[in-house]
């Protein structure tokens, strides 16, 4: 099987990740719940990973790194913990349902007003629209860094500057760029950076988190056991305990730490260059095939994603043919990005997404191009 669905999850992981998870499963207890060796080992495992995440994303305080099960949980924590009834939030048409559904529920149940910067047929936005959508009640801006459908990358420095000038909180969804693009939240001006471990970071599923700028106060989305301050009726106020109710996935966090070490050793520039080269190789190979429509703007910064359709063929049928006839795994359908599909005009047909990672090869790219050409013919 040629695996080209890395935007959903990275299938192949560094061997060090597997080794770290297995070791943790055999040696660590419950973090923060006791003082015997295995429990202390769990606490050390989590703390060292917290330090590694803070360094990786430019978060000045390791205790402001909060671990979650995935970026969906991270975004729910951020949005539900920052927005209040009567607030206004600005997002974009590029957003994933991990942003859209929490916002729609806040709009429906708590009276939070939501506005979206529109995308054009190339999946690009006009940054002047942020100013046009600004209201006195605007409290927060939330955007993805890169569309999981088109791969188009947003200028987060420009968005952060808008937020800074208007004293707004900026929440960034880094699902599609963490592990491929260098991300220093302090240098970029991001207030809350949300990440997941299982995509470009090449860590285990069930890992993710938030990096929170000092001074940003997020109310707990869930409450419960923490192992400290047991007699409080409320969740403890200090980070990270405030947002980490329940037992942490120390096994997965150990694997995530190992993944970060692999990324640092390999170098993000090296990984990014490899993914860019594969993306360009595939794009140049398919864009001129008769009947193929490629979506997104490839003249601008781009994640390792190429999304296309073959004529009017249903995208799911194309993906099934790629899997059954050519042994190529891709993602078809709506990709949890309904507003982006509306903007592209592909809401009914869906689209076929090819996404590339560190372990893909030139030979696999060429085989995928040949498969698309064969199906188009």
Coordinates of C-alpha atoms in Angstrom, one line a residue:
X1 CA 0.0 0.0 0.0
X2 CA 1.2 3.5 -0.9
X3 CA 0.1 5.7 1.9
X4 CA -0.8 9.2 0.9
X5 CA -3.1 10.2 3.7
X6 CA -0.7 11.9 6.0
X7 CA -3.0 14.9 6.5
X8 CA -5.3 12.6 8.4
X9 CA -2.6 10.8 10.3
X10 CA 1.0 9.8 9.7
X11 CA 1.0 6.0 9.4
X12 CA 4.7 5.4 9.6
X13 CA 6.4 6.6 12.8
X14 CA 10.0 6.8 13.8
X15 CA 11.1 3.6 15.6
X16 CA 12.0 5.7 18.6
X17 CA 8.3 6.6 19.0
X18 CA 7.2 3.0 19.2
X19 CA 10.0 2.1 21.6
X20 CA 9.1 5.0 23.9
X21 CA 5.5 4.0 24.0
X22 CA 6.3 0.4 24.7
X23 CA 8.8 1.3 27.4
X24 CA 6.3 3.7 29.1
X25 CA 3.5 1.0 29.0
X26 CA 5.8 -1.3 30.9
X27 CA 7.3 1.1 33.4
X28 CA 5.2 4.2 34.3
X29 CA 2.3 4.5 36.7
X30 CA -0.2 7.3 37.1
X31 CA 1.2 10.8 36.8
X32 CA 0.7 13.0 39.9
X33 CA -1.2 10.4 41.9
X34 CA 1.4 8.9 44.2
X35 CA 5.1 9.0 45.3
X36 CA 6.3 5.5 44.5
X37 CA 8.9 5.0 41.7
X38 CA 6.5 4.2 38.9
X39 CA 4.2 7.1 39.6
X40 CA 7.2 9.4 39.8
X41 CA 8.5 8.0 36.5
X42 CA 5.2 9.0 35.0
X43 CA 5.5 12.5 36.4
X44 CA 9.0 12.8 35.0
X45 CA 7.9 11.5 31.6
X46 CA 5.2 14.1 31.4
X47 CA 7.3 16.9 32.7
X48 CA 10.1 16.3 30.3
X49 CA 7.7 16.1 27.4
X50 CA 6.1 19.4 28.5
X51 CA 9.5 21.0 28.4
X52 CA 10.1 19.6 24.9
X53 CA 6.8 20.9 23.6
X54 CA 7.4 24.3 25.1
X55 CA 10.8 24.5 23.4
X56 CA 9.4 23.2 20.1
X57 CA 6.6 25.8 19.8
X58 CA 8.3 28.7 21.5
X59 CA 6.1 28.7 24.6
X60 CA 8.0 30.6 27.3
X61 CA 6.6 28.5 30.2
X62 CA 6.5 24.7 30.2
X63 CA 3.7 24.8 32.8
X64 CA 1.5 26.6 30.2
X65 CA 1.7 23.5 28.0
X66 CA -1.5 21.5 28.5
X67 CA -1.8 17.9 27.2
X68 CA -5.0 16.7 25.5
X69 CA -6.2 13.7 23.5
X70 CA -6.1 15.5 20.2
X71 CA -6.5 18.9 18.6
X72 CA -10.3 18.7 18.6
X73 CA -10.2 18.6 22.4
X74 CA -7.6 21.4 22.5
X75 CA -9.8 23.7 20.3
X76 CA -12.9 22.9 22.4
X77 CA -11.0 23.8 25.6
X78 CA -9.7 27.1 24.1
X79 CA -12.9 28.3 22.5
X80 CA -15.3 27.2 25.3
X81 CA -12.9 28.5 27.9
X82 CA -12.3 32.0 26.3
X83 CA -15.6 33.0 24.8
X84 CA -18.6 34.3 26.8
X85 CA -22.2 35.2 25.8
X86 CA -22.3 38.4 23.8
X87 CA -18.7 37.9 22.5
X88 CA -17.9 38.0 18.8
X89 CA -15.3 35.8 17.1
X90 CA -13.8 35.9 13.7
X91 CA -12.8 32.7 11.8
X92 CA -12.3 31.8 8.1
X93 CA -13.9 29.6 5.5
X94 CA -10.7 27.4 5.7
X95 CA -11.7 26.0 9.1
X96 CA -12.1 22.3 10.0
X97 CA -15.2 21.1 11.9
X98 CA -13.0 21.0 15.0
X99 CA -13.3 24.8 14.9
X100 CA -16.6 25.2 13.2
X101 CA -18.8 22.9 15.4
X102 CA -17.6 24.4 18.7
X103 CA -18.3 27.9 17.3
X104 CA -21.7 26.9 15.9
X105 CA -22.7 25.4 19.3
X106 CA -21.5 28.5 21.1
X107 CA -23.5 30.6 18.7
X108 CA -26.6 28.5 19.1
X109 CA -26.5 27.9 22.9
X110 CA -24.7 30.9 24.3
X111 CA -25.3 33.8 21.9
X112 CA -21.7 34.1 20.8
X113 CA -21.6 35.9 17.4
X114 CA -19.5 34.3 14.7
X115 CA -18.2 35.8 11.4
X116 CA -16.2 34.2 8.7
X117 CA -13.6 35.6 6.3
X118 CA -14.7 34.3 3.0
X119 CA -12.4 32.2 0.7
X120 CA -12.4 32.5 -3.1
X121 CA -12.4 29.7 -5.7
X122 CA -8.6 29.3 -5.2
X123 CA -9.2 28.9 -1.5
X124 CA -7.5 32.2 -0.7
X125 CA -8.7 35.0 1.6
X126 CA -8.6 38.8 1.5
X127 CA -6.9 39.8 4.8
X128 CA -8.7 43.2 4.7
X129 CA -11.8 41.3 5.5
X130 CA -10.7 40.9 9.1
X131 CA -10.9 44.7 9.6
X132 CA -14.3 44.8 7.8
X133 CA -15.7 42.1 10.2
X134 CA -14.3 43.7 13.4
X135 CA -16.9 44.8 16.0
X136 CA -16.7 46.3 19.4
X137 CA -17.7 42.9 20.9
X138 CA -14.9 41.1 19.0
X139 CA -12.9 39.1 21.5
X140 CA -11.1 36.4 19.6
X141 CA -9.8 35.3 16.2
X142 CA -9.4 31.6 15.5
X143 CA -7.8 30.3 12.2
X144 CA -6.1 27.3 10.9
X145 CA -2.5 27.6 9.7
X146 CA -3.1 25.6 6.6
X147 CA -6.3 24.3 5.0
X148 CA -6.6 20.5 5.4
X149 CA -8.4 20.5 2.0
X150 CA -6.4 22.7 -0.3
X151 CA -3.1 23.0 1.6
X152 CA -3.2 26.8 1.3
X153 CA -1.2 28.4 4.1
X154 CA -2.5 31.5 5.9
X155 CA -0.2 34.4 6.8
X156 CA -0.5 34.0 10.6
X157 CA 2.0 36.8 11.3
X158 CA -0.4 39.2 9.5
X159 CA -3.4 37.9 11.4
X160 CA -1.5 38.1 14.7
X161 CA -0.6 41.7 13.9
X162 CA -4.3 42.5 13.4
X163 CA -5.1 40.8 16.7
X164 CA -2.4 42.7 18.5
X165 CA -3.5 46.1 17.1
X166 CA -7.1 45.4 18.3
X167 CA -6.2 43.6 21.6
X168 CA -7.8 40.4 20.5
X169 CA -6.8 36.8 21.5
X170 CA -5.4 34.7 18.6
X171 CA -6.0 31.0 18.7
X172 CA -4.2 29.0 16.1
X173 CA -5.1 25.5 14.7
X174 CA -1.7 24.1 13.8
X175 CA -3.0 20.6 12.9
X176 CA -1.6 20.6 9.3
X177 CA 1.7 22.4 9.9
X178 CA 3.1 21.3 13.2
X179 CA 6.1 19.1 12.4
X180 CA 6.6 20.6 8.9
X181 CA 6.7 24.4 9.5
X182 CA 8.7 26.1 12.2
X183 CA 6.2 27.5 14.7
X184 CA 7.4 30.0 17.4
X185 CA 4.2 31.2 19.0
X186 CA 6.0 34.1 20.8
X187 CA 7.8 35.4 17.7
X188 CA 4.6 35.0 15.6
X189 CA 2.3 36.6 18.2
X190 CA 0.0 33.6 18.8
X191 CA -1.8 33.5 22.1
X192 CA -3.0 29.9 22.1
X193 CA -1.4 27.3 19.8
X194 CA -3.4 24.1 19.4
X195 CA -1.6 21.0 18.1
X196 CA -2.1 17.3 17.6
X197 CA 0.5 14.6 17.9
X198 CA -0.5 12.1 15.3
X199 CA -0.1 14.1 12.0
X200 CA 3.1 15.9 11.1
X201 CA 4.6 15.5 14.5
X202 CA 4.7 11.7 13.8
X203 CA 3.6 10.9 17.4
X204 CA 0.9 8.5 18.6
X205 CA -2.8 9.0 18.2
X206 CA -4.4 10.2 21.4
X207 CA -1.9 13.0 22.0
X208 CA -2.3 16.7 21.5
X209 CA -2.3 19.9 23.5
X210 CA -2.4 23.7 23.9
X211 CA 0.5 26.1 24.4
X212 CA -0.9 29.2 26.2
X213 CA 0.7 32.6 26.4
X214 CA 1.2 33.9 29.9
X215 CA -1.7 36.1 30.9
X216 CA -4.3 34.3 28.8
X217 CA -6.9 32.8 31.2
X218 CA -8.9 29.8 29.9
X219 CA -11.8 28.5 32.0
X220 CA -11.8 24.7 32.4
X221 CA -13.9 22.9 29.8
X222 CA -13.9 19.7 31.9
X223 CA -13.3 19.2 35.6
X224 CA -12.5 16.2 37.7
X225 CA -9.6 14.4 39.3
X226 CA -6.2 16.0 39.4
X227 CA -4.3 14.3 42.3
X228 CA -3.8 17.7 44.0
X229 CA -6.0 20.0 46.1
X230 CA -8.6 17.2 46.5
X231 CA -10.9 19.1 48.9
X232 CA -11.5 22.0 46.5
X233 CA -15.0 22.1 45.0
X234 CA -13.6 23.7 41.9
X235 CA -10.9 22.7 39.5
X236 CA -7.5 24.0 40.7
X237 CA -6.6 27.3 39.2
X238 CA -3.0 26.8 38.2
X239 CA -1.8 25.7 34.8
X240 CA -1.5 23.0 33.6
X241 CA -3.7 21.3 36.2
X242 CA -6.5 23.7 35.5
X243 CA -7.1 22.1 32.1
X244 CA -5.9 18.5 32.6
X245 CA -8.7 16.8 34.6
X246 CA -8.3 13.0 34.6
X247 CA -5.5 10.6 34.0
X248 CA -3.1 11.8 31.3
X249 CA -2.0 9.5 28.4
X250 CA 1.6 9.2 29.7
X251 CA 2.3 6.3 27.3
X252 CA 1.4 8.4 24.3
X253 CA 3.1 11.5 25.7
X254 CA 6.3 9.5 26.0
X255 CA 5.9 8.7 22.3
X256 CA 5.2 12.3 21.5
X257 CA 8.4 13.4 23.2
X258 CA 10.4 10.8 21.2
X259 CA 8.8 12.2 18.0
X260 CA 9.9 15.7 18.9
X261 CA 13.4 14.5 19.5
X262 CA 13.4 12.9 16.0
X263 CA 12.1 16.0 14.4
X264 CA 14.7 18.2 16.1
X265 CA 17.5 15.8 15.1
X266 CA 16.3 15.5 11.5
X267 CA 15.6 19.2 11.2
X268 CA 12.3 20.9 10.2
X269 CA 14.0 22.5 7.2
X270 CA 15.0 19.1 5.9
X271 CA 11.5 17.7 6.5
X272 CA 9.8 20.7 4.9
X273 CA 12.1 20.6 1.9
X274 CA 11.4 16.9 1.3
X275 CA 7.6 17.4 1.6
X276 CA 7.7 20.5 -0.6
X277 CA 9.6 18.6 -3.3
X278 CA 7.2 15.6 -3.2
X279 CA 4.2 18.0 -3.3
X280 CA 5.5 19.9 -6.3
X281 CA 6.5 16.6 -8.1
X282 CA 2.9 15.3 -7.8
X283 CA 1.3 18.6 -8.6
X284 CA 3.4 19.1 -11.8
X285 CA 2.6 15.5 -12.8
X286 CA -1.2 15.7 -12.5
X287 CA -2.1 19.3 -13.2
X288 CA -2.0 19.0 -17.0
X289 CA -3.8 15.7 -17.3
X290 CA -7.0 16.2 -19.3
X291 CA -10.0 16.0 -17.1
X292 CA -8.1 16.7 -13.8
X293 CA -9.0 19.7 -11.7
X294 CA -6.6 20.7 -9.0
X295 CA -7.7 22.9 -6.1
X296 CA -5.7 25.5 -4.2
X297 CA -3.1 28.1 -4.9
X298 CA 0.3 26.6 -5.7
X299 CA 2.0 29.9 -6.3
X300 CA 1.7 30.7 -2.6
X301 CA 3.1 28.9 0.5
X302 CA 1.6 25.4 0.7
X303 CA 1.3 22.4 3.0
X304 CA 2.1 18.9 1.6
X305 CA -1.4 18.5 0.1
X306 CA -2.8 18.2 -3.4
X307 CA -6.5 17.9 -3.8
X308 CA -8.2 17.1 -7.1
X309 CA -11.2 15.7 -9.0
X310 CA -11.5 13.7 -12.2
X311 CA -14.2 15.3 -14.3
X312 CA -17.5 14.9 -12.6
X313 CA -16.7 11.5 -11.0
X314 CA -17.7 11.0 -7.4
X315 CA -14.6 11.5 -5.3
X316 CA -15.3 8.5 -3.2
X317 CA -15.4 6.3 -6.3
X318 CA -12.1 7.7 -7.4
X319 CA -10.5 7.0 -4.0
X320 CA -11.9 3.5 -4.0
X321 CA -10.4 2.8 -7.5
X322 CA -7.0 4.1 -6.3
X323 CA -7.1 1.8 -3.3
X324 CA -8.5 -1.3 -5.0
X325 CA -6.7 -1.1 -8.4
X326 CA -3.5 0.7 -7.5
X327 CA -2.9 0.1 -3.8
X328 CA -2.9 3.9 -3.1
X329 CA -4.5 5.2 0.1
X330 CA -6.0 8.7 -0.1
X331 CA -8.9 10.6 1.5
X332 CA -12.1 11.5 -0.4
X333 CA -15.3 13.3 0.5
X334 CA -15.8 16.4 2.5
X335 CA -12.8 16.3 4.8
X336 CA -14.6 17.9 7.7
X337 CA -14.3 21.2 5.8
X338 CA -17.8 22.1 4.6
X339 CA -17.2 25.9 4.2
X340 CA -14.1 25.3 2.1
X341 CA -16.0 22.9 -0.2
X342 CA -18.7 25.5 -0.6
X343 CA -16.1 28.0 -1.6
X344 CA -14.5 25.7 -4.1
X345 CA -17.9 24.5 -5.5
X346 CA -17.2 20.9 -4.6
X347 CA -19.9 20.4 -1.9
X348 CA -21.7 17.7 -3.8
X349 CA -18.8 16.0 -5.6
X350 CA -16.3 16.2 -2.7
X351 CA -12.6 15.9 -3.6
X352 CA -9.7 13.5 -3.6
X353 CA -6.9 14.5 -1.3
X354 CA -3.3 13.3 -1.6
X355 CA -1.1 14.3 1.3
X356 CA 2.6 13.5 1.7
X357 CA 5.0 12.9 4.6
X358 CA 8.5 12.3 5.6
X359 CA 8.5 8.6 4.7
X360 CA 7.0 9.0 1.2
X361 CA 9.4 8.5 -1.8
X362 CA 9.7 9.8 -5.3
X363 CA 8.7 6.3 -6.6
X364 CA 5.5 6.4 -4.7
X365 CA 4.7 9.9 -6.1
X366 CA 5.3 8.8 -9.6
X367 CA 3.1 5.7 -9.1
X368 CA 0.3 8.0 -7.9
X369 CA 0.7 10.3 -10.9
X370 CA 0.5 7.3 -13.2
X371 CA -2.6 6.0 -11.4
X372 CA -4.4 9.4 -11.8
X373 CA -3.4 9.5 -15.5
X374 CA -4.8 5.9 -16.0
X375 CA -8.1 6.7 -14.3
X376 CA -8.4 10.0 -16.2
X377 CA -7.9 8.1 -19.5

